[in-house]
PDB file of C-alpha atoms in Angstrom:
ATOM      1  CA  MET A 298     -77.278 -32.853 -34.562  1.00 44.00           C
ATOM      2  CA  LYS A 299     -76.181 -35.658 -36.831  1.00 49.00           C
ATOM      3  CA  SER A 300     -72.654 -37.058 -36.769  1.00 50.00           C
ATOM      4  CA  GLN A 301     -71.993 -35.787 -40.294  1.00 56.00           C
ATOM      5  CA  ASP A 302     -72.710 -32.227 -39.092  1.00 59.00           C
ATOM      6  CA  LEU A 303     -69.925 -32.310 -36.516  1.00 67.00           C
ATOM      7  CA  PRO A 304     -66.417 -31.101 -37.433  1.00 69.00           C
ATOM      8  CA  GLU A 305     -64.056 -33.986 -38.229  1.00 67.00           C
ATOM      9  CA  GLY A 306     -61.763 -33.008 -35.364  1.00 66.00           C
ATOM     10  CA  CYS A 307     -64.649 -33.229 -32.919  1.00 76.00           C
ATOM     11  CA  VAL A 308     -65.658 -36.664 -34.200  1.00 71.00           C
ATOM     12  CA  ALA A 309     -62.047 -37.809 -33.940  1.00 71.00           C
ATOM     13  CA  HIS A 310     -61.896 -36.583 -30.335  1.00 63.00           C
ATOM     14  CA  ILE A 311     -65.041 -38.572 -29.483  1.00 68.00           C
ATOM     15  CA  LEU A 312     -63.708 -41.709 -31.171  1.00 72.00           C
ATOM     16  CA  SER A 313     -60.436 -41.467 -29.252  1.00 68.00           C
ATOM     17  CA  TYR A 314     -62.264 -41.749 -25.919  1.00 68.00           C
ATOM     18  CA  ILE A 315     -65.096 -44.211 -26.458  1.00 69.00           C
ATOM     19  CA  CYS A 316     -63.927 -46.701 -29.070  1.00 74.00           C
ATOM     20  CA  THR A 317     -61.675 -49.722 -29.358  1.00 85.00           C
ATOM     21  CA  PRO A 318     -59.709 -50.223 -32.593  1.00 86.00           C
ATOM     22  CA  GLU A 319     -62.321 -52.760 -33.672  1.00 85.00           C
ATOM     23  CA  ASP A 320     -65.123 -50.214 -33.065  1.00 82.00           C
ATOM     24  CA  ILE A 321     -63.312 -47.542 -35.057  1.00 81.00           C
ATOM     25  CA  VAL A 322     -62.899 -49.793 -38.068  1.00 80.00           C
ATOM     26  CA  ARG A 323     -66.571 -50.794 -37.965  1.00 81.00           C
ATOM     27  CA  LEU A 324     -67.816 -47.197 -37.614  1.00 77.00           C
ATOM     28  CA  SER A 325     -65.620 -46.013 -40.473  1.00 78.00           C
ATOM     29  CA  LEU A 326     -67.469 -48.434 -42.765  1.00 79.00           C
ATOM     30  CA  VAL A 327     -70.940 -47.043 -42.038  1.00 78.00           C
ATOM     31  CA  SER A 328     -70.399 -43.270 -41.969  1.00 75.00           C
ATOM     32  CA  LYS A 329     -68.388 -40.826 -44.071  1.00 76.00           C
ATOM     33  CA  ALA A 330     -67.858 -38.644 -41.008  1.00 74.00           C
ATOM     34  CA  PHE A 331     -66.395 -41.546 -39.067  1.00 76.00           C
ATOM     35  CA  TYR A 332     -64.374 -42.667 -42.082  1.00 75.00           C
ATOM     36  CA  SER A 333     -62.593 -39.325 -42.352  1.00 76.00           C
ATOM     37  CA  ALA A 334     -62.165 -38.863 -38.615  1.00 79.00           C
ATOM     38  CA  ALA A 335     -60.684 -42.361 -38.255  1.00 79.00           C
ATOM     39  CA  ASP A 336     -57.481 -41.173 -39.949  1.00 79.00           C
ATOM     40  CA  TYR A 337     -56.703 -38.596 -37.271  1.00 81.00           C
ATOM     41  CA  ASP A 338     -53.633 -39.175 -35.125  1.00 85.00           C
ATOM     42  CA  THR A 339     -55.640 -38.298 -32.013  1.00 82.00           C
ATOM     43  CA  VAL A 340     -57.825 -41.360 -32.579  1.00 82.00           C
ATOM     44  CA  TRP A 341     -54.924 -43.812 -32.650  1.00 85.00           C
ATOM     45  CA  ASP A 342     -52.452 -42.143 -30.332  1.00 87.00           C
ATOM     46  CA  ARG A 343     -53.896 -43.665 -27.138  1.00 85.00           C
ATOM     47  CA  PHE A 344     -53.509 -47.157 -28.578  1.00 89.00           C
ATOM     48  CA  ILE A 345     -49.747 -46.730 -29.054  1.00 90.00           C
ATOM     49  CA  PRO A 346     -47.845 -47.881 -25.919  1.00 87.00           C
ATOM     50  CA  SER A 347     -46.516 -44.968 -23.868  1.00 81.00           C
ATOM     51  CA  ASP A 348     -43.118 -46.700 -23.645  1.00 74.00           C
ATOM     52  CA  PHE A 349     -43.015 -47.250 -27.406  1.00 69.00           C
ATOM     53  CA  SER A 350     -39.913 -45.179 -28.140  1.00 64.00           C
ATOM     54  CA  SER A 351     -37.829 -46.756 -25.363  1.00 59.00           C
ATOM     55  CA  THR A 352     -38.653 -50.422 -25.939  1.00 60.00           C
ATOM     56  CA  ILE A 353     -39.463 -50.772 -29.625  1.00 62.00           C
ATOM     57  CA  SER A 354     -37.225 -49.957 -32.556  1.00 55.00           C
ATOM     58  CA  PRO A 355     -38.231 -46.872 -34.569  1.00 54.00           C
ATOM     59  CA  LEU A 356     -40.424 -47.653 -37.565  1.00 54.00           C
ATOM     60  CA  SER A 357     -39.554 -44.883 -39.984  1.00 47.00           C
ATOM     61  CA  SER A 358     -41.935 -46.178 -42.641  1.00 51.00           C
ATOM     62  CA  SER A 359     -44.965 -45.333 -40.483  1.00 55.00           C
ATOM     63  CA  ASN A 360     -46.250 -41.907 -41.590  1.00 73.00           C
ATOM     64  CA  SER A 361     -49.177 -41.633 -39.175  1.00 88.00           C
ATOM     65  CA  LYS A 362     -50.316 -43.020 -35.839  1.00 88.00           C
ATOM     66  CA  LYS A 363     -52.866 -45.150 -37.684  1.00 87.00           C
ATOM     67  CA  ASP A 364     -50.145 -46.618 -39.922  1.00 90.00           C
ATOM     68  CA  LEU A 365     -47.967 -47.183 -36.878  1.00 91.00           C
ATOM     69  CA  TYR A 366     -50.772 -48.953 -35.033  1.00 90.00           C
ATOM     70  CA  PHE A 367     -51.417 -51.362 -37.879  1.00 90.00           C
ATOM     71  CA  THR A 368     -47.701 -51.954 -38.315  1.00 91.00           C
ATOM     72  CA  LEU A 369     -47.483 -52.984 -34.653  1.00 92.00           C
ATOM     73  CA  SER A 370     -50.593 -55.151 -34.859  1.00 93.00           C
ATOM     74  CA  ASP A 371     -50.103 -56.772 -38.274  1.00 93.00           C
ATOM     75  CA  ARG A 372     -46.835 -58.527 -37.442  1.00 92.00           C
ATOM     76  CA  PRO A 373     -44.403 -59.051 -34.559  1.00 93.00           C
ATOM     77  CA  THR A 374     -41.798 -56.364 -33.936  1.00 91.00           C
ATOM     78  CA  ILE A 375     -38.428 -57.314 -32.499  1.00 89.00           C
ATOM     79  CA  ILE A 376     -37.715 -55.362 -29.324  1.00 84.00           C
ATOM     80  CA  ASP A 377     -34.689 -53.070 -29.139  1.00 60.00           C
ATOM     81  CA  GLN A 378     -32.639 -55.007 -31.745  1.00 43.00           C
ATOM     82  CA  GLY A 379     -30.252 -56.091 -29.019  1.00 43.00           C
ATOM     83  CA  ARG A 380     -29.477 -52.656 -27.547  1.00 43.00           C
ATOM     84  CA  LYS A 381     -31.099 -53.304 -24.185  1.00 43.00           C
ATOM     85  CA  VAL A 382     -29.447 -56.731 -23.980  1.00 39.00           C
ATOM     86  CA  ARG A 383     -26.036 -55.230 -24.634  1.00 33.00           C
ATOM     87  CA  THR A 384     -26.523 -52.659 -21.832  1.00 31.00           C
ATOM     88  CA  LEU A 385     -27.634 -55.246 -19.295  1.00 34.00           C
ATOM     89  CA  PHE A 386     -24.707 -57.536 -20.015  1.00 35.00           C
ATOM     90  CA  LEU A 387     -22.212 -54.684 -19.814  1.00 32.00           C
ATOM     91  CA  LEU A 388     -23.458 -53.893 -16.322  1.00 32.00           C
ATOM     92  CA  ALA A 389     -23.168 -57.545 -15.366  1.00 35.00           C
ATOM     93  CA  CYS A 390     -19.636 -57.710 -16.742  1.00 35.00           C
ATOM     94  CA  SER A 391     -18.630 -54.634 -14.787  1.00 33.00           C
ATOM     95  CA  ASP A 392     -19.873 -56.248 -11.580  1.00 35.00           C
ATOM     96  CA  VAL A 393     -18.320 -59.648 -12.184  1.00 34.00           C
ATOM     97  CA  PHE A 394     -15.036 -59.068 -13.901  1.00 31.00           C
ATOM     98  CA  TYR A 395     -13.828 -55.992 -11.957  1.00 31.00           C
ATOM     99  CA  GLY A 396     -11.688 -54.046 -14.326  1.00 38.00           C
ATOM    100  CA  ILE A 397     -11.402 -56.444 -17.253  1.00 34.00           C
ATOM    101  CA  PRO A 398     -11.955 -54.304 -20.392  1.00 37.00           C
ATOM    102  CA  GLU A 399     -15.613 -54.100 -21.330  1.00 37.00           C
ATOM    103  CA  MET A 400     -14.848 -54.800 -25.006  1.00 32.00           C
ATOM    104  CA  LYS A 401     -14.363 -58.436 -24.108  1.00 33.00           C
ATOM    105  CA  CYS A 402     -17.895 -58.506 -22.725  1.00 32.00           C
ATOM    106  CA  VAL A 403     -19.348 -56.759 -25.784  1.00 32.00           C
ATOM    107  CA  VAL A 404     -17.883 -59.397 -28.097  1.00 30.00           C
ATOM    108  CA  TYR A 405     -19.331 -62.108 -25.880  1.00 31.00           C
ATOM    109  CA  VAL A 406     -22.912 -60.854 -26.062  1.00 33.00           C
ATOM    110  CA  ALA A 407     -22.909 -59.447 -29.592  1.00 35.00           C
ATOM    111  CA  SER A 408     -24.952 -62.344 -30.991  1.00 39.00           C
ATOM    112  CA  LEU A 409     -27.332 -62.516 -28.005  1.00 44.00           C
ATOM    113  CA  LYS A 410     -30.001 -60.269 -29.481  1.00 50.00           C
ATOM    114  CA  PHE A 411     -33.579 -60.444 -30.680  1.00 50.00           C
ATOM    115  CA  LEU A 412     -34.638 -61.888 -27.319  1.00 86.00           C
ATOM    116  CA  GLN A 413     -38.285 -60.832 -27.452  1.00 93.00           C
ATOM    117  CA  SER A 414     -40.942 -59.812 -29.907  1.00 95.00           C
ATOM    118  CA  PHE A 415     -43.817 -57.412 -29.358  1.00 95.00           C
ATOM    119  CA  GLN A 416     -47.208 -57.095 -31.003  1.00 95.00           C
ATOM    120  CA  LEU A 417     -50.501 -55.338 -30.342  1.00 96.00           C
ATOM    121  CA  GLU A 418     -53.685 -57.375 -30.501  1.00 96.00           C
ATOM    122  CA  LYS A 419     -55.408 -55.729 -33.432  1.00 93.00           C
ATOM    123  CA  ARG A 420     -58.956 -55.496 -32.144  1.00 91.00           C
ATOM    124  CA  THR A 421     -58.186 -54.428 -28.570  1.00 93.00           C
ATOM    125  CA  ALA A 422     -54.676 -52.837 -28.652  1.00 94.00           C
ATOM    126  CA  LYS A 423     -53.619 -55.122 -25.787  1.00 95.00           C
ATOM    127  CA  LYS A 424     -49.914 -55.938 -25.572  1.00 96.00           C
ATOM    128  CA  CYS A 425     -48.560 -59.344 -26.613  1.00 97.00           C
ATOM    129  CA  TYR A 426     -45.011 -60.576 -26.062  1.00 97.00           C
ATOM    130  CA  MET A 427     -43.031 -63.621 -27.104  1.00 98.00           C
ATOM    131  CA  LEU A 428     -39.885 -64.586 -25.220  1.00 97.00           C
ATOM    132  CA  SER A 429     -37.362 -66.240 -27.506  1.00 97.00           C
ATOM    133  CA  ALA A 430     -35.617 -69.470 -26.582  1.00 97.00           C
ATOM    134  CA  ARG A 431     -32.522 -67.368 -25.756  1.00 95.00           C
ATOM    135  CA  ASP A 432     -34.548 -65.446 -23.179  1.00 95.00           C
ATOM    136  CA  ILE A 433     -35.729 -68.653 -21.482  1.00 96.00           C
ATOM    137  CA  SER A 434     -33.982 -70.877 -18.951  1.00 96.00           C
ATOM    138  CA  ILE A 435     -33.410 -74.336 -20.487  1.00 97.00           C
ATOM    139  CA  THR A 436     -31.810 -77.008 -18.320  1.00 95.00           C
ATOM    140  CA  TRP A 437     -28.655 -78.424 -19.979  1.00 95.00           C
ATOM    141  CA  ALA A 438     -28.718 -75.897 -22.842  1.00 94.00           C
ATOM    142  CA  PRO A 439     -25.216 -74.634 -23.737  1.00 91.00           C
ATOM    143  CA  THR A 440     -24.116 -71.085 -23.014  1.00 83.00           C
ATOM    144  CA  GLN A 441     -22.661 -68.857 -25.712  1.00 72.00           C
ATOM    145  CA  GLY A 442     -19.851 -70.569 -27.606  1.00 68.00           C
ATOM    146  CA  GLU A 443     -20.169 -73.926 -25.848  1.00 79.00           C
ATOM    147  CA  ALA A 444     -20.878 -77.288 -27.430  1.00 72.00           C
ATOM    148  CA  SER A 445     -23.422 -79.629 -25.878  1.00 86.00           C
ATOM    149  CA  GLN A 446     -24.605 -83.170 -26.361  1.00 91.00           C
ATOM    150  CA  TYR A 447     -28.075 -82.181 -25.105  1.00 96.00           C
ATOM    151  CA  TRP A 448     -29.213 -78.991 -26.894  1.00 97.00           C
ATOM    152  CA  GLU A 449     -27.968 -76.800 -29.728  1.00 95.00           C
ATOM    153  CA  TRP A 450     -28.694 -73.272 -30.893  1.00 95.00           C
ATOM    154  CA  LYS A 451     -29.565 -73.034 -34.568  1.00 94.00           C
ATOM    155  CA  SER A 452     -31.130 -70.646 -37.072  1.00 96.00           C
ATOM    156  CA  LEU A 453     -34.393 -71.496 -38.809  1.00 97.00           C
ATOM    157  CA  PRO A 454     -35.784 -69.318 -41.631  1.00 96.00           C
ATOM    158  CA  GLU A 455     -39.332 -69.843 -40.385  1.00 96.00           C
ATOM    159  CA  SER A 456     -38.565 -68.373 -36.948  1.00 97.00           C
ATOM    160  CA  ARG A 457     -38.985 -64.698 -36.109  1.00 95.00           C
ATOM    161  CA  PHE A 458     -35.878 -64.919 -33.923  1.00 95.00           C
ATOM    162  CA  GLN A 459     -32.225 -65.250 -34.785  1.00 93.00           C
ATOM    163  CA  GLU A 460     -31.922 -68.606 -33.001  1.00 95.00           C
ATOM    164  CA  VAL A 461     -34.094 -71.436 -31.692  1.00 97.00           C
ATOM    165  CA  ALA A 462     -33.168 -74.235 -29.304  1.00 97.00           C
ATOM    166  CA  ARG A 463     -33.067 -77.756 -30.756  1.00 97.00           C
ATOM    167  CA  LEU A 464     -33.124 -80.743 -28.438  1.00 97.00           C
ATOM    168  CA  TYR A 465     -30.648 -83.535 -29.135  1.00 95.00           C
ATOM    169  CA  ALA A 466     -31.405 -85.708 -26.134  1.00 96.00           C
ATOM    170  CA  VAL A 467     -32.227 -85.178 -22.456  1.00 97.00           C
ATOM    171  CA  CYS A 468     -34.017 -86.993 -19.681  1.00 96.00           C
ATOM    172  CA  TRP A 469     -34.445 -83.869 -17.567  1.00 96.00           C
ATOM    173  CA  PHE A 470     -36.675 -81.772 -19.869  1.00 98.00           C
ATOM    174  CA  ASN A 471     -37.179 -78.487 -18.018  1.00 98.00           C
ATOM    175  CA  ILE A 472     -37.903 -75.041 -19.521  1.00 98.00           C
ATOM    176  CA  THR A 473     -38.812 -71.852 -17.632  1.00 98.00           C
ATOM    177  CA  GLY A 474     -39.671 -68.373 -18.872  1.00 97.00           C
ATOM    178  CA  GLN A 475     -40.535 -65.284 -16.871  1.00 96.00           C
ATOM    179  CA  ILE A 476     -42.064 -61.896 -17.593  1.00 97.00           C
ATOM    180  CA  LYS A 477     -42.825 -58.826 -15.478  1.00 95.00           C
ATOM    181  CA  THR A 478     -46.483 -57.812 -15.390  1.00 96.00           C
ATOM    182  CA  ARG A 479     -45.626 -54.105 -15.688  1.00 94.00           C
ATOM    183  CA  VAL A 480     -44.850 -54.560 -19.407  1.00 94.00           C
ATOM    184  CA  LEU A 481     -48.309 -56.032 -20.042  1.00 96.00           C
ATOM    185  CA  SER A 482     -51.680 -54.329 -20.446  1.00 95.00           C
ATOM    186  CA  PRO A 483     -53.525 -53.708 -17.157  1.00 95.00           C
ATOM    187  CA  ASN A 484     -56.919 -55.151 -16.283  1.00 95.00           C
ATOM    188  CA  THR A 485     -56.390 -57.997 -18.723  1.00 96.00           C
ATOM    189  CA  GLN A 486     -56.662 -61.772 -18.576  1.00 97.00           C
ATOM    190  CA  TYR A 487     -53.553 -63.289 -20.148  1.00 98.00           C
ATOM    191  CA  ALA A 488     -52.541 -66.782 -21.225  1.00 98.00           C
ATOM    192  CA  ALA A 489     -49.052 -68.169 -21.838  1.00 98.00           C
ATOM    193  CA  PHE A 490     -48.359 -70.467 -24.801  1.00 98.00           C
ATOM    194  CA  LEU A 491     -45.404 -72.745 -25.463  1.00 98.00           C
ATOM    195  CA  VAL A 492     -44.393 -72.313 -29.142  1.00 98.00           C
ATOM    196  CA  PHE A 493     -42.402 -75.174 -30.663  1.00 98.00           C
ATOM    197  CA  GLN A 494     -41.989 -77.858 -33.317  1.00 98.00           C
ATOM    198  CA  MET A 495     -41.689 -81.632 -33.118  1.00 96.00           C
ATOM    199  CA  ILE A 496     -39.453 -83.135 -35.822  1.00 94.00           C
ATOM    200  CA  ASP A 497     -38.782 -86.884 -35.662  1.00 93.00           C
ATOM    201  CA  ALA A 498     -39.613 -86.650 -31.957  1.00 95.00           C
ATOM    202  CA  SER A 499     -39.373 -89.565 -29.563  1.00 94.00           C
ATOM    203  CA  GLY A 500     -39.527 -90.161 -25.847  1.00 94.00           C
ATOM    204  CA  PHE A 501     -42.559 -87.956 -25.204  1.00 94.00           C
ATOM    205  CA  HIS A 502     -45.026 -90.853 -25.189  1.00 90.00           C
ATOM    206  CA  HIS A 503     -44.036 -92.446 -21.881  1.00 89.00           C
ATOM    207  CA  HIS A 504     -44.997 -89.666 -19.466  1.00 94.00           C
ATOM    208  CA  PRO A 505     -47.215 -86.581 -19.886  1.00 96.00           C
ATOM    209  CA  ALA A 506     -45.472 -83.223 -19.574  1.00 98.00           C
ATOM    210  CA  MET A 507     -46.505 -80.806 -16.846  1.00 98.00           C
ATOM    211  CA  LEU A 508     -47.160 -77.155 -17.725  1.00 98.00           C
ATOM    212  CA  SER A 509     -47.497 -74.499 -15.042  1.00 98.00           C
ATOM    213  CA  VAL A 510     -47.920 -70.749 -14.605  1.00 98.00           C
ATOM    214  CA  SER A 511     -47.147 -69.098 -11.267  1.00 97.00           C
ATOM    215  CA  ASN A 512     -46.261 -65.743  -9.724  1.00 93.00           C
ATOM    216  CA  VAL A 513     -43.951 -64.488  -6.998  1.00 87.00           C
ATOM    217  CA  GLY A 514     -46.809 -64.427  -4.496  1.00 78.00           C
ATOM    218  CA  GLY A 515     -47.240 -68.180  -4.744  1.00 78.00           C
ATOM    219  CA  SER A 516     -50.358 -68.473  -6.919  1.00 88.00           C
ATOM    220  CA  ARG A 517     -49.914 -71.417  -9.289  1.00 93.00           C
ATOM    221  CA  THR A 518     -51.890 -73.405 -11.843  1.00 94.00           C
ATOM    222  CA  SER A 519     -50.634 -76.595 -13.470  1.00 97.00           C
ATOM    223  CA  LYS A 520     -51.805 -79.371 -15.768  1.00 97.00           C
ATOM    224  CA  TYR A 521     -50.540 -82.430 -17.615  1.00 97.00           C
ATOM    225  CA  VAL A 522     -50.540 -82.438 -21.428  1.00 97.00           C
ATOM    226  CA  CYS A 523     -49.428 -84.512 -24.400  1.00 96.00           C
ATOM    227  CA  LEU A 524     -46.774 -82.458 -26.203  1.00 96.00           C
ATOM    228  CA  ASP A 525     -46.359 -84.625 -29.305  1.00 93.00           C
ATOM    229  CA  PRO A 526     -49.304 -84.102 -31.706  1.00 92.00           C
ATOM    230  CA  ASN A 527     -48.205 -87.041 -33.879  1.00 88.00           C
ATOM    231  CA  LEU A 528     -48.849 -89.695 -31.261  1.00 85.00           C
ATOM    232  CA  GLU A 529     -51.794 -91.993 -31.909  1.00 83.00           C
ATOM    233  CA  ASP A 530     -54.164 -92.918 -29.099  1.00 77.00           C
ATOM    234  CA  ASN A 531     -53.285 -96.594 -29.389  1.00 78.00           C
ATOM    235  CA  ASP A 532     -49.624 -95.688 -28.735  1.00 71.00           C
ATOM    236  CA  LEU A 533     -50.466 -94.144 -25.378  1.00 79.00           C
ATOM    237  CA  ASP A 534     -51.490 -95.483 -21.996  1.00 81.00           C
ATOM    238  CA  ASP A 535     -54.390 -94.292 -19.879  1.00 86.00           C
ATOM    239  CA  ARG A 536     -52.444 -91.380 -18.386  1.00 89.00           C
ATOM    240  CA  PHE A 537     -52.694 -89.577 -21.751  1.00 91.00           C
ATOM    241  CA  ARG A 538     -56.412 -90.101 -22.304  1.00 88.00           C
ATOM    242  CA  GLY A 539     -58.220 -86.783 -22.792  1.00 89.00           C
ATOM    243  CA  LEU A 540     -55.129 -84.644 -22.283  1.00 94.00           C
ATOM    244  CA  GLN A 541     -54.731 -81.396 -24.166  1.00 96.00           C
ATOM    245  CA  ARG A 542     -52.588 -81.486 -27.319  1.00 96.00           C
ATOM    246  CA  PRO A 543     -50.874 -78.752 -29.351  1.00 97.00           C
ATOM    247  CA  ASN A 544     -52.561 -76.760 -32.095  1.00 97.00           C
ATOM    248  CA  VAL A 545     -51.012 -75.493 -35.330  1.00 97.00           C
ATOM    249  CA  ARG A 546     -50.582 -71.704 -35.433  1.00 97.00           C
ATOM    250  CA  LYS A 547     -50.977 -69.447 -38.464  1.00 95.00           C
ATOM    251  CA  ASP A 548     -47.179 -69.254 -38.695  1.00 95.00           C
ATOM    252  CA  LYS A 549     -47.078 -73.099 -38.871  1.00 96.00           C
ATOM    253  CA  TRP A 550     -45.469 -73.535 -35.452  1.00 98.00           C
ATOM    254  CA  LEU A 551     -47.192 -75.600 -32.775  1.00 98.00           C
ATOM    255  CA  GLU A 552     -48.530 -74.051 -29.598  1.00 98.00           C
ATOM    256  CA  ILE A 553     -50.118 -75.286 -26.407  1.00 98.00           C
ATOM    257  CA  GLU A 554     -51.568 -73.194 -23.602  1.00 98.00           C
ATOM    258  CA  MET A 555     -49.500 -73.372 -20.422  1.00 98.00           C
ATOM    259  CA  GLY A 556     -51.940 -71.527 -18.160  1.00 97.00           C
ATOM    260  CA  GLU A 557     -53.475 -68.125 -17.561  1.00 96.00           C
ATOM    261  CA  PHE A 558     -53.318 -65.229 -15.138  1.00 96.00           C
ATOM    262  CA  PHE A 559     -54.976 -61.866 -14.552  1.00 95.00           C
ATOM    263  CA  ASN A 560     -52.903 -58.693 -14.678  1.00 96.00           C
ATOM    264  CA  SER A 561     -54.643 -56.002 -12.654  1.00 94.00           C
ATOM    265  CA  GLY A 562     -51.876 -53.507 -13.256  1.00 92.00           C
ATOM    266  CA  LEU A 563     -52.199 -52.314  -9.661  1.00 90.00           C
ATOM    267  CA  GLU A 564     -48.944 -53.823  -8.462  1.00 88.00           C
ATOM    268  CA  GLU A 565     -45.829 -55.233 -10.062  1.00 90.00           C
ATOM    269  CA  ASP A 566     -45.478 -58.984 -10.188  1.00 94.00           C
ATOM    270  CA  GLU A 567     -43.422 -61.550 -12.052  1.00 96.00           C
ATOM    271  CA  ILE A 568     -44.944 -64.503 -13.893  1.00 97.00           C
ATOM    272  CA  TYR A 569     -43.102 -67.813 -14.230  1.00 98.00           C
ATOM    273  CA  MET A 570     -44.025 -70.264 -16.999  1.00 98.00           C
ATOM    274  CA  ASN A 571     -42.646 -73.782 -16.882  1.00 98.00           C
ATOM    275  CA  VAL A 572     -42.762 -77.036 -18.843  1.00 98.00           C
ATOM    276  CA  ARG A 573     -41.149 -80.182 -17.520  1.00 97.00           C
ATOM    277  CA  GLU A 574     -40.981 -83.895 -18.061  1.00 97.00           C
ATOM    278  CA  THR A 575     -38.196 -85.298 -15.913  1.00 96.00           C
ATOM    279  CA  SER A 576     -38.623 -89.050 -16.127  1.00 95.00           C
ATOM    280  CA  ASP A 577     -35.617 -91.254 -16.932  1.00 94.00           C
ATOM    281  CA  MET A 578     -36.781 -91.611 -20.566  1.00 95.00           C
ATOM    282  CA  TRP A 579     -34.545 -89.912 -23.156  1.00 97.00           C
ATOM    283  CA  LYS A 580     -36.399 -87.349 -25.258  1.00 97.00           C
ATOM    284  CA  HIS A 581     -35.483 -86.107 -28.760  1.00 96.00           C
ATOM    285  CA  GLY A 582     -36.752 -83.947 -31.612  1.00 96.00           C
ATOM    286  CA  PHE A 583     -38.175 -80.898 -29.804  1.00 98.00           C
ATOM    287  CA  ILE A 584     -37.462 -77.387 -31.175  1.00 98.00           C
ATOM    288  CA  LEU A 585     -38.280 -74.392 -28.971  1.00 98.00           C
ATOM    289  CA  GLU A 586     -39.045 -71.015 -30.526  1.00 98.00           C
ATOM    290  CA  GLY A 587     -40.337 -69.351 -27.380  1.00 98.00           C
ATOM    291  CA  ILE A 588     -43.172 -68.635 -24.963  1.00 98.00           C
ATOM    292  CA  GLU A 589     -45.895 -66.232 -26.051  1.00 98.00           C
ATOM    293  CA  VAL A 590     -47.968 -64.200 -23.589  1.00 98.00           C
ATOM    294  CA  ARG A 591     -51.144 -62.742 -25.064  1.00 98.00           C
ATOM    295  CA  PRO A 592     -54.672 -61.753 -23.957  1.00 97.00           C
ATOM    296  CA  LYS A 593     -57.137 -64.561 -23.497  1.00 95.00           C
ATOM    297  CA  HIS A 594     -60.741 -64.083 -24.554  1.00 85.00           C
ATOM    298  CA  VAL A 595     -63.483 -66.384 -23.317  1.00 71.00           C
TER     299      VAL A 595
END
């Protein structure tokens, strides 16, 4: 029996079990039967995260599971639009302030939203996350409403997030993000990427920065890199020779790989991603958008 002789629903059922999104798109180009079956919700439903409704804002413009899949894979989606953040901070306020009206806490965290973005890798349906600068621990960065001579929070139209962190001046340059493996796709090799800009930067040419990725169990990888892509080789000493440098992303931000890890999905773990350069040299001109965690393909 030829594929075109099978009912469309049967072909769709087969596609839903044996194909990746990339396979489905390719098959739909070579066969009318596959082309029609590729529109069925049953084909795309297994590629939509099971926790979609609880972690990702509703996308009312998506009329089918196929449309929804491509919406989630074509561009980043902001998680929860601040609702989950508000809940977590209310619980913290209840524990800490003991009876002080919760409204005071709500006002305090109202602008602390858009902390992460989510996206599906289009060809594999693997989960990708970016932690915003607000969701990352930055040494000497001000808390909500504070002024600081070291860092500032500011809005940039080119950022997906409401705020980025701009460095005024620090010696102790130390940034740490963390993510739980249970939110990631199982049986997947992941890499973490520092996403940033360098504008009129200085102070990053005296010592290489160290990037590391580790987990709770103690496994750790680290490396030294040159963070400033504008530095010329003749401006650097031998410690910088051959070190990795940032690349320009499609969204025009810079990124550099911090390290990689394998998520088996068999047990819950927490991944820590760190960048530091803590010499006594003052550093300026660094803008942090976030840390992105996405599948790594060899």
